[in-house]
XYZ file of C-alpha atoms in Angstrom:
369
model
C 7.278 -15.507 -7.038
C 5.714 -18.926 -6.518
C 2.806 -19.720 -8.814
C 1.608 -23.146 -6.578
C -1.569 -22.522 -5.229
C -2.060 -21.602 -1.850
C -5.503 -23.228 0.251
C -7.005 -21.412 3.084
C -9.190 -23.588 5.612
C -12.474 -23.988 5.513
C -12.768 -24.076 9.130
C -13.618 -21.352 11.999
C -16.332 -20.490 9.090
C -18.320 -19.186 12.070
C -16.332 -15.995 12.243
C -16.360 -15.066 8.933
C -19.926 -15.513 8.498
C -20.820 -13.331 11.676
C -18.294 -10.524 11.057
C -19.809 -9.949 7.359
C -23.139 -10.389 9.052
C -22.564 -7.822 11.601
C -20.760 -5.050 9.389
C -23.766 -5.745 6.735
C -26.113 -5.097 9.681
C -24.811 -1.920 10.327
C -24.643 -0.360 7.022
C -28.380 -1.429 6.607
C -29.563 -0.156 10.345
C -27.750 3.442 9.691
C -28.893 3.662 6.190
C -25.185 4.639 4.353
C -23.826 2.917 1.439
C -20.908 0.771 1.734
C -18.986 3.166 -0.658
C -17.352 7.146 -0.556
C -19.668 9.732 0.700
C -18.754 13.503 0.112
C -16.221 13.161 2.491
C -13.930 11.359 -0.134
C -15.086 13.988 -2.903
C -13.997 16.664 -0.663
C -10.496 14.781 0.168
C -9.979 13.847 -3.516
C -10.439 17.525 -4.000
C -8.099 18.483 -1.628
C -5.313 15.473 -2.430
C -5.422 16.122 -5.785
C -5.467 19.927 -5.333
C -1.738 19.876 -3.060
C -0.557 17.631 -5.698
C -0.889 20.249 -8.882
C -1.231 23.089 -7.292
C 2.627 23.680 -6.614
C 2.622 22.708 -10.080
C 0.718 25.270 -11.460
C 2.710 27.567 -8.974
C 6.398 26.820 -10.535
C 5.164 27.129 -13.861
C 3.552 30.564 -13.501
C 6.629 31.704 -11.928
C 5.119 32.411 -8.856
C 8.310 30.743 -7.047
C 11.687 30.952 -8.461
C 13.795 30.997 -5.130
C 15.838 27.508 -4.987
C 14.199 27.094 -1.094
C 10.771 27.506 -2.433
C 10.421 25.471 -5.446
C 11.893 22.400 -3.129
C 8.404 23.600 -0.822
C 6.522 23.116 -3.733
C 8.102 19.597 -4.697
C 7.867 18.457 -1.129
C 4.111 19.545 -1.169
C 3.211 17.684 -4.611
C 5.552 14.457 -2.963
C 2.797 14.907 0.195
C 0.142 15.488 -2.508
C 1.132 12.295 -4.714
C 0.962 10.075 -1.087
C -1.940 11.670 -0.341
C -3.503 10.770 -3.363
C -2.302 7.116 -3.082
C -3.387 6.428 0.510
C -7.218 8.318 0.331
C -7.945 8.259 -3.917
C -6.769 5.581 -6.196
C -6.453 3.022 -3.158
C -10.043 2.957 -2.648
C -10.908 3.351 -6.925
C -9.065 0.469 -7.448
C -10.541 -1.966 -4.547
C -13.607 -0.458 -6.701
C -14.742 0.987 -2.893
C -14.888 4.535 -4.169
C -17.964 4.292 -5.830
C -20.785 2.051 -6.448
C -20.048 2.982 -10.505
C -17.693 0.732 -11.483
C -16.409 3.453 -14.486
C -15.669 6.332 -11.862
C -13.304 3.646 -9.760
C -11.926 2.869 -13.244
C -11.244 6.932 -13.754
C -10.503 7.321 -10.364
C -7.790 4.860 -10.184
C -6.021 5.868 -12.692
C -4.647 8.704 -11.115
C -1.957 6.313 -9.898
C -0.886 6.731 -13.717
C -0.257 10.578 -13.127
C 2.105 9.878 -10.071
C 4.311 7.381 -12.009
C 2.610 3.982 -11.482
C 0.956 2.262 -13.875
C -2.767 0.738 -12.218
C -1.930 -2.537 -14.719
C 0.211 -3.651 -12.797
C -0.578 -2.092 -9.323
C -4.002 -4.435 -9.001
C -2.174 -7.559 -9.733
C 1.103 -6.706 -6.989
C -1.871 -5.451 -4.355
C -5.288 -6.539 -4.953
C -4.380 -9.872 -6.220
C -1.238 -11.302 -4.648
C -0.488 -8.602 -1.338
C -4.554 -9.005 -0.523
C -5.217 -12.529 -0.909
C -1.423 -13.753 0.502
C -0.350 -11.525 3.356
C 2.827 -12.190 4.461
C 2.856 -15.808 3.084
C 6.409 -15.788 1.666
C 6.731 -16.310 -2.375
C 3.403 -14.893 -2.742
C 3.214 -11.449 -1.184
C 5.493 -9.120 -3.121
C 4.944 -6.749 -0.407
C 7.892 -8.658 1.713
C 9.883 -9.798 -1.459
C 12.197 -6.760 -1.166
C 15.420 -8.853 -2.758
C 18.788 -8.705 -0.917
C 18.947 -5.064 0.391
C 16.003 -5.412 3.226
C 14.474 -8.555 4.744
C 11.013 -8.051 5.505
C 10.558 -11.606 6.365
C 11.827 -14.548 8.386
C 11.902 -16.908 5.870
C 14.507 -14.843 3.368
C 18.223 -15.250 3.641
C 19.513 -13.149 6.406
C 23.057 -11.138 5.302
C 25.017 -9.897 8.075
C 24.234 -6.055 6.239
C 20.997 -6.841 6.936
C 21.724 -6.104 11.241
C 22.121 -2.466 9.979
C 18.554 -2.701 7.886
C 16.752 -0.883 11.197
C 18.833 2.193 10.292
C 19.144 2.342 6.731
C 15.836 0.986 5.819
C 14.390 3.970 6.168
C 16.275 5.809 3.412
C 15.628 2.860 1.100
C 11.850 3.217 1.854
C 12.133 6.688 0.089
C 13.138 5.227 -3.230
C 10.035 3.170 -3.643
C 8.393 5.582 -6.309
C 11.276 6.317 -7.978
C 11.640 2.426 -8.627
C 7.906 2.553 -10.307
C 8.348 5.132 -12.579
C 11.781 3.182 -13.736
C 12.644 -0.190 -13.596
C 10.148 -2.195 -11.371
C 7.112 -1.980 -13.565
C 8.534 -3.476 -16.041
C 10.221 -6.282 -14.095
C 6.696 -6.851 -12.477
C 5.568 -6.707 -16.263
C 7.537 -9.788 -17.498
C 7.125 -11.819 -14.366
C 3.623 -11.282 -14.336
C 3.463 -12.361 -17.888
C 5.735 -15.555 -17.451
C 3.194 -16.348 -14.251
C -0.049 -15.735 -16.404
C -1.279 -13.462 -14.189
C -1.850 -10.924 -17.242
C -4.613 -13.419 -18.780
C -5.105 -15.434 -22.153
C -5.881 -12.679 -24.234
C -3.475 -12.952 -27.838
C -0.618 -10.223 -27.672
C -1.839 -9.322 -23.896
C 2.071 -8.855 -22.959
C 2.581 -6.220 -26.050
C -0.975 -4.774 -25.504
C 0.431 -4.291 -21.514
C 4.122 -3.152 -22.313
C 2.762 -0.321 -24.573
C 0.275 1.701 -22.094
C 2.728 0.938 -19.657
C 5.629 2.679 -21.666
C 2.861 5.466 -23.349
C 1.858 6.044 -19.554
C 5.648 6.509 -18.586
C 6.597 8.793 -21.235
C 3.551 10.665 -20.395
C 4.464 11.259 -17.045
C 8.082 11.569 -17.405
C 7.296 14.432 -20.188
C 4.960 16.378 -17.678
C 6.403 16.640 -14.079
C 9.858 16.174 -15.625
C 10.945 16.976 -19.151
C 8.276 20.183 -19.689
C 9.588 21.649 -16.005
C 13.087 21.340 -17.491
C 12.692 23.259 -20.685
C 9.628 25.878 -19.688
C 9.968 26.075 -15.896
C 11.151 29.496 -15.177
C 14.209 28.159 -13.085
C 17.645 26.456 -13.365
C 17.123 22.588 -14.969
C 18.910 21.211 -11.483
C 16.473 22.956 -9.599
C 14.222 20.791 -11.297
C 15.621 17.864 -11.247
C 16.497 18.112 -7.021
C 12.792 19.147 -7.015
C 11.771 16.165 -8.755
C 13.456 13.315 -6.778
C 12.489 15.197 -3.398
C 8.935 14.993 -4.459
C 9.610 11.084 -5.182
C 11.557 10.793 -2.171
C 8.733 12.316 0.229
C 6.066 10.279 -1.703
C 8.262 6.809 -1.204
C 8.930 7.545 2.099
C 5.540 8.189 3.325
C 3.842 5.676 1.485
C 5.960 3.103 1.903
C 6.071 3.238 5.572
C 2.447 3.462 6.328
C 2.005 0.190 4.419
C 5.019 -1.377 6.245
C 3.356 -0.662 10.035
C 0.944 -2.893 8.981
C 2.795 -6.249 8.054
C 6.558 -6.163 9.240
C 5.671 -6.033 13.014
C 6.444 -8.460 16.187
C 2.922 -9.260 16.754
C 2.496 -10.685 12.891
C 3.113 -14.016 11.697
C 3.915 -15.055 8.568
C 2.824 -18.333 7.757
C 3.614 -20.942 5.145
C 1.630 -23.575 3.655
C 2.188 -27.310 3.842
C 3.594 -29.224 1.393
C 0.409 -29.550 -0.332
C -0.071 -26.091 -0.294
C -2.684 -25.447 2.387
C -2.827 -22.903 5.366
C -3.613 -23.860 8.721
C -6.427 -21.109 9.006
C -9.219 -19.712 7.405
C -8.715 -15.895 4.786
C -10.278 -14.130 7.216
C -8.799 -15.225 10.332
C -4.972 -14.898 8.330
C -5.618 -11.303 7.829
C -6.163 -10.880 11.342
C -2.615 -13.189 11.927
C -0.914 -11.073 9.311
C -1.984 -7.039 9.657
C -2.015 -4.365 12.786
C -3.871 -1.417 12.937
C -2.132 1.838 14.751
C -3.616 5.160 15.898
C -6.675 3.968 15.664
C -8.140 7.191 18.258
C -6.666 9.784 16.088
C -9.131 10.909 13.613
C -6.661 14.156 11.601
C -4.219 11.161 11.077
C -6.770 8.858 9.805
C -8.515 11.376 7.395
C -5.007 11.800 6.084
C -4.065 8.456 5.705
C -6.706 7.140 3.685
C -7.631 5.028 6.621
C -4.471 3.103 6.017
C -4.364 2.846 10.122
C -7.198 0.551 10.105
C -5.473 -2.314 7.875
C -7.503 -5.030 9.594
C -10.320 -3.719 8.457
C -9.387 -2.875 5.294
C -7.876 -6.224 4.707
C -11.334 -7.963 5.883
C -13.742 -5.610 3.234
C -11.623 -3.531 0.978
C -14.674 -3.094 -1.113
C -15.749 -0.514 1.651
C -14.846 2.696 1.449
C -11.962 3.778 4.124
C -14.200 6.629 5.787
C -16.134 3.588 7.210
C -13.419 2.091 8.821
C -13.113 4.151 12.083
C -16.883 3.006 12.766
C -17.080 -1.205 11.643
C -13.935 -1.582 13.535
C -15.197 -1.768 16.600
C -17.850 -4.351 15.435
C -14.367 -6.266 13.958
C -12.397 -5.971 17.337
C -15.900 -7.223 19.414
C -15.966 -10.089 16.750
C -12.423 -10.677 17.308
C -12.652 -10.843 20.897
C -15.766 -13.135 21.215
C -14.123 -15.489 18.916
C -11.186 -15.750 21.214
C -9.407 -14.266 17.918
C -6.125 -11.873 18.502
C -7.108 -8.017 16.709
C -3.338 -6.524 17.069
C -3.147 -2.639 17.363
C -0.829 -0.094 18.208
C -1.937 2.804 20.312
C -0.166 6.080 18.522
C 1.828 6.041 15.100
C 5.030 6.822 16.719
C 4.541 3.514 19.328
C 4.272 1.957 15.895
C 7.027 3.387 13.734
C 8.803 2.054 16.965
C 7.614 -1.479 16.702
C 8.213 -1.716 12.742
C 12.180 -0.332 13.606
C 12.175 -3.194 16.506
C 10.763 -5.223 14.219
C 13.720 -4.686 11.468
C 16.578 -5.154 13.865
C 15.051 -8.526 14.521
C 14.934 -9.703 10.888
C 18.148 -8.197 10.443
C 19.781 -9.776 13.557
C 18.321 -13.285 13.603
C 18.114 -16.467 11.010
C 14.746 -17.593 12.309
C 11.851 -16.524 14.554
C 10.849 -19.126 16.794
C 8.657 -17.053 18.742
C 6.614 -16.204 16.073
C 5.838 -19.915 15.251
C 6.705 -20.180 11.845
């Protein structure tokens, strides 16, 4: 990853000034805070609840059959995304609550599916959030050699095949937290000083990563093994399905945002500065799907509204359905594009069409960059 500052514009200020005017507005004219309401306390409940539950479940004995304790896994792998898209996400953007200690709690329920929150805020918050799609500085689309997420990576002729095999790589994306790619992310972050001044930060980091680790590793996998009332494969098959469903599901709904045909990815000039304002990249960079369907967007965290989310992630995701219609009027007056896909499936569509491309051509002149 690049460490040379990037420079957004300071121009088309007129947009960013009335959209945070306008969303302001209505939070103030309806009377609602910014942050969760009971809604998210009754979806944390609920998240967190299909994640242990099946846990509880196996370890009472209650299933034994091979067919049902891969259920349960599959449930706690739809539990752990669950808990990803709608819980932590939201805790750590510190849009959960308006007490900074309960997003700190909150959030570190990413710990307890295998991530580690440490390194998490600096990959999403800091570098996905403020960079989207801006190549060397989103690690969102720095997927080395086996996918190519963006036009500006080397293309390998494997890569024409990425439209059909990405999506079994996508279901490996949580087993590469809970092994090697914190770590890597550690030590890169380090050598970038993105971990901060503080003397023995790095050691400080490396150990509540690794305590975390062993912690979770000795709880969903090593305890299962020994007390579980089934065979140790069972386990074990149980295990990586659970990480399989989670990667798979997670890692998806984050790609139908970014790796689409409508979004550009832009580079800076030599000097390192953008061509348009933050505000008006995000709305270059992201696409919202399914934006009618409300069951998919209580399940998904809100995840379908990633212009929004991208504009205020300090507000809580149950707002989103709501301020983004004052973002696409916004958009629209400021003769500003506000990309969206009509259903999910129109959009898992566009993010396979969207693959071939990469995979199939050197360079994107349509896109303009």
């Amino acid at each position: 990853m690049s460490t040379k500052a990037v420079k957004f514009s300071k121009e088309n200020t007129e947009f960013v000034y009335a959209i945070r005017e306008r969303v302001k507005e209505y939070f103030a004219e309806h009377n609602i805070s910014s942050y969760g309401n009971a809604e998210m306390v009754i979806k944390t409940i609920f998240m967190i609840s299909l994640y242990l539950a099946p846990y509880v479940l196996l370890a009472t004995g209650v299933f034994t059959s091979p067919l049902m304790v891969i259920i349960m896994w599959v449930l706690m792998g739809l539990g752990a995304s669950g808990i990803g898209m709608c819980v932590m996400h939201d805790a750590n953007h510190g849009a959960y609550s308006q007490n900074p200690t309960v997003n700190k709690y909150i959030g570190k329920w990413l710990n307890l599916l295998g991530g580690y929150v440490g390194i998490w805020k600096i990959q999403h918050n800091r570098l996905h959030h403020s960079y989207t799609n801006i190549e060397e500085h989103d690690e969102d689309i720095a997927v080395e050699l086996v996918l190519r997420l963006s036009p500006h990576k080397k293309r390998h002729g494997f890569h024409r095949l990425q439209h059909i095999y990405g999506w079994f790589l996508y279901g490996f994306m949580t087993l590469s937290w809970i092994t090697v790619n914190d770590y890597t992310k550690l030590v890169r972050y380090h050598q970038n000083g993105f971990l901060g001044t503080k003397k023995n930060i790095f050691l400080e980091k490396l150990l509540k990563l690794s305590a975390y680790k062993a912690f979770y590793y000795s709880v969903f996998l090593v305890i299962p093994i020994i007390f579980f009332p089934m065979a140790w494969w069972m386990v074990l098959v149980g295990f990586l399905s659970m990480h399989f469903v989670a990667g798979f599901i997670l890692t998806s709904i984050f790609q139908l945002a970014h790796v689409m045909p409508d979004c550009e990815y832009p580079l800076p000039d030599n000097e390192g500065n953008m061509e348009n304002n933050w505000a008006v990249h995000q709305l270059l960079t992201t696409t919202n799907f399914s934006p009618t369907s409300r069951i998919f967007s209580w399940c998904l965290g809100g995840l379908n509204y990633q212009i929004e989310h991208h504009l205020f992630p300090k507000i809580c995701h149950v707002h989103y359905r709501k301020i983004s219609k004052i973002v696409q009027q916004t958009a629209k007056e400021f003769d500003l594009p506000y990309y969206v896909q009509p259903t999910f499936f129109h959009a898992l569509y566009e993010h396979m069409k969207m693959l071939r491309i990469l995979g199939k051509y050197d360079s994107l002149p349509a896109m303009g960059n």
